[in-house]
Short mmCIF file of C-alpha atoms (C1' of nucleotides) in Angstrom, two decimals:
data_model
loop_
_atom_site.label_atom_id
_atom_site.label_comp_id
_atom_site.label_asym_id
_atom_site.label_seq_id
_atom_site.Cartn_x
_atom_site.Cartn_y
_atom_site.Cartn_z
CA UNK A 660 -17.63 -26.53 9.45
CA UNK A 661 -14.27 -27.03 7.79
CA UNK A 662 -12.90 -24.91 4.99
CA UNK A 663 -14.10 -27.26 2.26
CA UNK A 664 -17.66 -27.07 3.33
CA UNK A 665 -17.45 -23.28 3.78
CA UNK A 666 -16.06 -23.09 0.26
CA UNK A 667 -18.85 -25.10 -1.16
CA UNK A 668 -21.51 -23.24 0.68
CA UNK A 669 -20.04 -19.74 0.11
CA UNK A 670 -19.02 -20.16 -3.48
CA UNK A 671 -15.47 -19.06 -2.67
CA UNK A 672 -12.56 -21.49 -3.24
CA UNK A 673 -10.72 -22.78 -0.14
CA UNK A 674 -7.68 -20.91 -1.60
CA UNK A 675 -9.55 -17.65 -1.62
CA UNK A 676 -10.89 -18.13 1.87
CA UNK A 677 -7.32 -18.59 3.18
CA UNK A 678 -6.28 -15.58 1.17
CA UNK A 679 -9.06 -13.49 2.68
CA UNK A 680 -8.04 -14.61 6.21
CA UNK A 681 -4.35 -13.82 5.40
CA UNK A 682 -5.24 -10.25 4.32
CA UNK A 683 -7.65 -9.69 7.23
CA UNK A 684 -10.94 -9.78 5.37
CA UNK A 685 -12.03 -12.81 7.34
CA UNK A 686 -11.20 -13.08 11.03
CA UNK A 687 -8.46 -15.48 11.98
CA UNK A 688 -10.37 -18.78 12.31
CA UNK A 689 -10.16 -21.11 15.34
CA UNK A 690 -8.18 -24.24 14.51
CA UNK A 691 -8.85 -27.79 15.74
CA UNK A 692 -6.07 -29.99 17.24
CA UNK A 693 -4.73 -30.66 13.81
CA UNK A 694 -4.61 -27.00 12.72
CA UNK A 695 -7.69 -27.21 10.59
CA UNK A 696 -9.96 -24.19 10.44
CA UNK A 697 -13.29 -24.50 12.05
CA UNK A 698 -16.15 -22.15 11.07
CA UNK A 699 -19.60 -21.63 12.15
CA UNK A 700 -22.60 -20.58 10.07
CA UNK A 701 -22.30 -16.87 10.82
CA UNK A 702 -19.21 -16.78 8.62
CA UNK A 703 -21.48 -17.45 5.63
CA UNK A 704 -23.41 -14.25 6.44
CA UNK A 705 -20.20 -12.20 6.56
CA UNK A 706 -18.88 -13.69 3.33
CA UNK A 707 -22.21 -12.97 1.65
CA UNK A 708 -21.99 -9.38 2.76
CA UNK A 709 -18.43 -9.14 1.54
CA UNK A 710 -19.74 -10.58 -1.79
CA UNK A 711 -22.24 -7.74 -1.94
CA UNK A 712 -19.59 -5.11 -1.36
CA UNK A 713 -17.46 -6.76 -4.05
CA UNK A 714 -20.35 -6.90 -6.55
CA UNK A 715 -20.86 -3.25 -5.69
CA UNK A 716 -17.31 -2.62 -6.75
CA UNK A 717 -15.82 -1.83 -3.39
CA UNK A 718 -12.01 -2.33 -3.51
CA UNK A 719 -10.57 -4.75 -1.01
CA UNK A 720 -8.69 -1.99 0.83
CA UNK A 721 -12.09 -0.45 1.76
CA UNK A 722 -13.54 -3.79 2.74
CA UNK A 723 -10.49 -4.15 4.96
CA UNK A 724 -11.17 -0.87 6.72
CA UNK A 725 -14.71 -2.03 7.36
CA UNK A 726 -13.65 -5.44 8.51
CA UNK A 727 -11.07 -3.97 10.85
CA UNK A 728 -13.73 -1.78 12.43
CA UNK A 729 -16.01 -4.71 12.67
CA UNK A 730 -13.31 -6.73 14.57
CA UNK A 731 -12.87 -3.82 16.97
CA UNK A 732 -16.59 -4.07 17.69
CA UNK A 733 -18.66 -1.52 19.56
CA UNK A 734 -17.85 2.15 19.20
CA UNK A 735 -17.01 1.83 15.53
CA UNK A 736 -20.56 2.05 14.18
CA UNK A 737 -20.40 5.63 13.02
CA UNK A 738 -17.22 5.01 11.01
CA UNK A 739 -18.58 1.78 9.55
CA UNK A 740 -21.74 3.54 8.52
CA UNK A 741 -19.78 6.28 6.92
CA UNK A 742 -17.93 3.78 4.75
CA UNK A 743 -21.25 2.32 3.63
CA UNK A 744 -22.83 5.69 2.98
CA UNK A 745 -19.87 6.75 0.86
CA UNK A 746 -19.88 3.53 -1.06
CA UNK A 747 -23.62 3.86 -1.62
CA UNK A 748 -22.99 7.17 -3.30
CA UNK A 749 -20.39 5.56 -5.58
CA UNK A 750 -22.81 2.87 -6.57
CA UNK A 751 -25.48 5.35 -7.32
CA UNK A 752 -23.07 7.29 -9.51
CA UNK A 753 -22.02 4.15 -11.21
CA UNK A 754 -25.59 3.09 -11.88
CA UNK A 755 -26.19 6.51 -13.51
CA UNK A 756 -23.06 5.95 -15.63
CA UNK A 757 -24.30 2.59 -16.76
CA UNK A 758 -27.71 3.96 -17.57
CA UNK A 759 -26.06 6.61 -19.70
CA UNK A 760 -24.05 3.81 -21.45
CA UNK A 761 -27.28 1.86 -22.01
CA UNK A 762 -28.76 4.91 -23.83
CA UNK A 763 -25.71 5.15 -26.04
CA UNK A 764 -25.84 1.42 -26.78
CA UNK A 765 -29.61 1.54 -27.47
CA UNK A 766 -28.99 4.29 -30.01
CA UNK A 767 -26.03 2.53 -31.59
CA UNK A 768 -27.93 -0.76 -31.79
CA UNK A 769 -30.92 1.00 -33.27
CA UNK A 770 -28.58 2.40 -35.95
CA UNK A 771 -27.36 -1.10 -36.84
CA UNK A 772 -31.00 -2.21 -36.89
CA UNK A 773 -31.88 0.53 -39.38
CA UNK A 774 -29.02 -0.54 -41.64
CA UNK A 775 -30.29 -4.11 -41.48
CA UNK A 776 -33.68 -2.88 -42.38
CA UNK A 777 -32.39 -0.92 -45.38
CA UNK A 778 -30.32 -4.00 -46.48
CA UNK A 779 -33.47 -6.07 -46.34
CA UNK A 780 -35.39 -3.57 -48.41
CA UNK A 781 -32.86 -3.61 -51.20
CA UNK B 430 -3.72 16.91 -34.14
CA UNK B 431 -0.60 15.43 -32.44
CA UNK B 432 -0.72 12.94 -29.69
CA UNK B 433 -0.34 15.55 -26.91
CA UNK B 434 -3.48 17.45 -27.96
CA UNK B 435 -5.47 14.26 -28.43
CA UNK B 436 -4.35 13.27 -24.96
CA UNK B 437 -5.58 16.52 -23.53
CA UNK B 438 -8.86 16.46 -25.41
CA UNK B 439 -9.69 12.80 -24.88
CA UNK B 440 -8.57 12.52 -21.19
CA UNK B 441 -6.30 9.64 -21.96
CA UNK B 442 -2.57 9.87 -21.45
CA UNK B 443 -0.28 9.88 -24.46
CA UNK B 444 1.15 6.61 -23.01
CA UNK B 445 -2.29 5.07 -23.01
CA UNK B 446 -3.07 6.22 -26.50
CA UNK B 447 0.15 4.59 -27.78
CA UNK B 448 -0.75 1.48 -25.75
CA UNK B 449 -4.25 1.40 -27.37
CA UNK B 450 -2.70 1.67 -30.77
CA UNK B 451 -0.23 -1.12 -29.91
CA UNK B 452 -2.96 -3.50 -28.90
CA UNK B 453 -5.24 -2.51 -31.87
CA UNK B 454 -7.88 -0.62 -30.02
CA UNK B 455 -7.03 2.48 -31.98
CA UNK B 456 -6.13 2.22 -35.69
CA UNK B 457 -2.47 2.60 -36.59
CA UNK B 458 -2.16 6.38 -36.92
CA UNK B 459 -0.60 8.17 -39.92
CA UNK B 460 2.82 9.58 -39.07
CA UNK B 461 4.34 12.91 -40.37
CA UNK B 462 7.84 13.10 -41.86
CA UNK B 463 9.29 12.82 -38.33
CA UNK B 464 7.26 9.76 -37.32
CA UNK B 465 4.87 11.74 -35.22
CA UNK B 466 1.27 10.59 -35.10
CA UNK B 467 -1.30 12.84 -36.68
CA UNK B 468 -4.92 12.50 -35.67
CA UNK B 469 -8.13 14.07 -36.85
CA UNK B 470 -11.14 14.92 -34.78
CA UNK B 471 -13.00 11.73 -35.62
CA UNK B 472 -10.58 9.86 -33.31
CA UNK B 473 -12.07 11.71 -30.41
CA UNK B 474 -15.47 10.24 -31.19
CA UNK B 475 -14.07 6.71 -31.30
CA UNK B 476 -12.13 7.21 -28.05
CA UNK B 477 -15.22 8.55 -26.37
CA UNK B 478 -17.16 5.49 -27.48
CA UNK B 479 -14.40 3.23 -26.21
CA UNK B 480 -14.62 5.10 -22.94
CA UNK B 481 -18.40 4.25 -22.84
CA UNK B 482 -17.69 0.57 -23.40
CA UNK B 483 -15.06 0.70 -20.67
CA UNK B 484 -17.35 2.45 -18.26
CA UNK B 485 -19.91 -0.18 -19.08
CA UNK B 486 -17.34 -2.83 -17.94
CA UNK B 487 -16.47 -4.25 -21.34
CA UNK B 488 -13.19 -6.07 -21.21
CA UNK B 489 -10.51 -4.95 -23.65
CA UNK B 490 -10.52 -8.24 -25.48
CA UNK B 491 -14.24 -7.63 -26.49
CA UNK B 492 -13.46 -4.04 -27.44
CA UNK B 493 -10.74 -5.49 -29.62
CA UNK B 494 -13.18 -7.79 -31.41
CA UNK B 495 -15.38 -4.77 -32.06
CA UNK B 496 -12.49 -2.60 -33.15
CA UNK B 497 -11.26 -5.23 -35.57
CA UNK B 498 -14.65 -5.57 -37.17
CA UNK B 499 -14.86 -1.81 -37.47
CA UNK B 500 -11.46 -1.85 -39.22
CA UNK B 501 -12.74 -4.43 -41.75
CA UNK B 502 -15.60 -2.02 -42.42
CA UNK B 503 -18.75 -2.93 -44.28
CA UNK B 504 -20.20 -6.40 -43.97
CA UNK B 505 -19.36 -6.67 -40.30
CA UNK B 506 -22.41 -4.74 -38.98
CA UNK B 507 -24.38 -7.75 -37.86
CA UNK B 508 -21.46 -9.08 -35.80
CA UNK B 509 -20.70 -5.70 -34.27
CA UNK B 510 -24.32 -5.31 -33.42
CA UNK B 511 -24.29 -8.73 -31.74
CA UNK B 512 -21.36 -7.68 -29.53
CA UNK B 513 -23.27 -4.60 -28.46
CA UNK B 514 -26.48 -6.45 -27.80
CA UNK B 515 -24.76 -9.01 -25.73
CA UNK B 516 -22.93 -6.37 -23.79
CA UNK B 517 -26.15 -4.51 -23.23
CA UNK B 518 -27.55 -7.55 -21.49
CA UNK B 519 -24.53 -7.76 -19.26
CA UNK B 520 -24.94 -4.11 -18.28
CA UNK B 521 -28.59 -4.63 -17.53
CA UNK B 522 -27.73 -7.60 -15.33
CA UNK B 523 -25.05 -5.56 -13.65
CA UNK B 524 -27.37 -2.70 -12.96
CA UNK B 525 -29.80 -5.16 -11.45
CA UNK B 526 -27.05 -6.49 -9.20
CA UNK B 527 -26.10 -3.03 -8.13
CA UNK B 528 -29.67 -2.19 -7.26
CA UNK B 529 -29.90 -5.28 -5.14
CA UNK B 530 -26.63 -4.10 -3.38
CA UNK B 531 -28.22 -0.73 -2.86
CA UNK B 532 -31.13 -2.27 -1.10
CA UNK B 533 -28.88 -4.25 1.20
CA UNK B 534 -26.83 -1.10 1.93
CA UNK B 535 -29.93 0.97 2.62
CA UNK B 536 -30.99 -1.67 5.10
CA UNK B 537 -27.60 -1.90 6.72
CA UNK B 538 -27.32 1.94 6.90
CA UNK B 539 -30.71 2.24 8.36
CA UNK B 540 -29.73 -0.29 11.01
CA UNK B 541 -26.71 1.90 12.02
CA UNK B 542 -29.00 4.84 11.97
CA UNK B 543 -31.32 3.21 14.42
CA UNK B 544 -28.36 2.49 16.71
CA UNK B 545 -27.29 6.11 16.60
CA UNK B 546 -30.89 7.10 17.38
CA UNK B 547 -30.99 4.77 20.41
CA UNK B 548 -27.61 6.14 21.56
CA UNK B 549 -28.94 9.70 21.32
CA UNK B 550 -31.97 8.67 23.37
CA UNK B 551 -29.88 7.35 26.23
"C1'" DC C 169 -0.87 -50.99 8.49
"C1'" DC C 170 -1.71 -48.34 4.76
"C1'" DT C 171 -4.07 -45.55 1.55
"C1'" DT C 172 -6.94 -41.78 0.64
"C1'" DG C 173 -8.37 -37.30 0.65
"C1'" DA C 174 -9.08 -33.08 2.91
"C1'" DC C 175 -6.54 -30.19 5.09
"C1'" DT C 176 -1.96 -27.09 6.33
"C1'" DT C 177 1.79 -23.26 5.02
"C1'" DC C 178 4.44 -20.79 1.82
"C1'" DG C 179 5.77 -18.43 -1.98
"C1'" DA C 180 5.43 -17.88 -6.84
"C1'" DG C 181 2.54 -17.04 -10.90
"C1'" DT C 182 -1.48 -15.08 -13.63
"C1'" DG C 183 -4.32 -11.77 -16.17
"C1'" DC C 184 -5.84 -7.30 -16.63
"C1'" DG C 185 -5.10 -2.57 -17.78
"C1'" DC C 186 -2.32 0.48 -17.71
"C1'" DT C 187 2.09 3.36 -16.35
"C1'" DC C 188 6.64 4.58 -16.43
"C1'" DG C 189 11.40 5.47 -17.69
"C1'" DA C 190 15.41 5.32 -20.69
"C1'" DA C 191 17.44 6.68 -24.64
"C1'" DC C 192 16.64 8.75 -28.71
"C1'" DT C 193 14.96 12.23 -32.71
"C1'" DC C 194 12.80 16.48 -34.25
"C1'" DG C 195 11.51 21.29 -35.24
"C1'" DT C 196 11.33 25.80 -33.57
"C1'" DA C 197 12.76 30.05 -30.64
"C1'" DG C 198 16.37 32.75 -28.70
"C1'" DC D 947 24.34 27.01 -32.54
"C1'" DT D 948 21.97 25.34 -28.99
"C1'" DA D 949 18.65 24.44 -25.80
"C1'" DC D 950 13.84 23.06 -25.19
"C1'" DG D 951 9.79 20.70 -25.43
"C1'" DA D 952 7.20 17.40 -27.61
"C1'" DG D 953 7.34 13.54 -29.85
"C1'" DT D 954 9.41 8.42 -30.85
"C1'" DT D 955 10.29 3.09 -29.56
"C1'" DC D 956 11.02 -0.54 -26.38
"C1'" DG D 957 10.61 -3.17 -22.55
"C1'" DA D 958 9.99 -3.33 -17.67
"C1'" DG D 959 7.15 -2.56 -13.63
"C1'" DC D 960 2.85 -1.95 -10.94
"C1'" DG D 961 -1.55 -2.68 -8.36
"C1'" DC D 962 -5.29 -5.53 -7.89
"C1'" DA D 963 -7.45 -9.76 -6.75
"C1'" DC D 964 -6.86 -13.88 -6.90
"C1'" DT D 965 -4.96 -18.71 -8.21
"C1'" DC D 966 -2.06 -22.42 -8.07
"C1'" DG D 967 1.39 -25.91 -6.90
"C1'" DA D 968 4.69 -28.12 -3.83
"C1'" DA D 969 5.53 -30.43 0.15
"C1'" DG D 970 3.89 -31.74 4.34
"C1'" DT D 971 0.22 -33.37 8.19
"C1'" DC D 972 -3.49 -35.92 9.91
"C1'" DA D 973 -7.84 -38.79 10.84
"C1'" DA D 974 -10.79 -42.19 9.35
"C1'" DG D 975 -11.95 -46.45 6.53
"C1'" DG D 976 -10.62 -51.00 4.49
#
DNA sequence: CCTTGACTTCGAGTGCGCTCGAACTCGTAG
DNA sequence: CTACGAGTTCGAGCGCACTCGAAGTCAAGG
C-alpha cells in the first residue's frame, strides 16, 4: 500500500503520515525502487491505536516514548504498560472533570430554561 | 481587589488575566487613579465559569461569543443557552469517546498483564 | 514521446492559548 | 529622598500539532 491509500484508509493526510514518520511516531517505512513508501495493513492497526491515544488526549511526546519502546520490541512491555496505566488514570480524571462540567452546564441551562418559562408566562 | 490578588484567588496569572481582558473574555476592568485594575468578587465567579468551559474543551472563540452576549445583557439568553446546549452535546460525545478509549486501554493493559503473568510462571 | 498524477524532500507557515520581558509609573515604608 | 514591590502597556516568543507549497522524480496510459 502506498501513502495515498494509507491516507485514505487511516483518515490521516499523506502530509501527516510523513510528519509522523519524521518525528518517529510511525516506523521508517520501506521504500520501493523509486523511493515511495510501501505499507502493509498492520500499519492501519498502529495508526488506529495512535488515534485512540490522541483522542484520549495523550501528548505526542508520550506517544513517542511508547512508540520508541515498541520499536525496541521485547523486554519493554512493563514500561509500555506503565505508560498506558498512567494515561488511563489521566483519562479517568478527565472524565470526572467533564462530568462535573456537565452538571454545571445542566444547572446553567436549566436556569435559562426557567427564564424562558417565566417570559412565556408574562 | 487588584490584579495580583485576583490572580492568586483565581489561579490565573496576572499576565493571563490581562490577556483575557485584551481579547474580550473578561470585561474591561475599572481602573483607579493610577490605571490599576480594580475587581470585585463577582469576577471570580465568572473566571471560575470560564475555567469550566475551558476544562470542558470549549475553544476561546466560543467563549468569546458567550462573553459578548453576556456583556450585551438581557435579550441574549436564548442565544447563550444555545451555545451551552451545543457545547453540552460536544462534551457528552467526548465523554463517550474517552470511555471507548478506556475500554481499549483496559484490554491492552490486561494483555500486558497476561504477559507478565506468563513470565512469572516461567 | 509526452502528459498526468501520485509520489519525494525540505523548510516555512498556521492557529491556538498563553507566556514573557522590557521599559515605564505609582504609592508606601524606612 | 529613595528604594521597593506591584502595577501598567506593548509586542515578541513559545510549544504543540499539524499543514502547506515549491520543486523535483517516476511509472503507466494514450
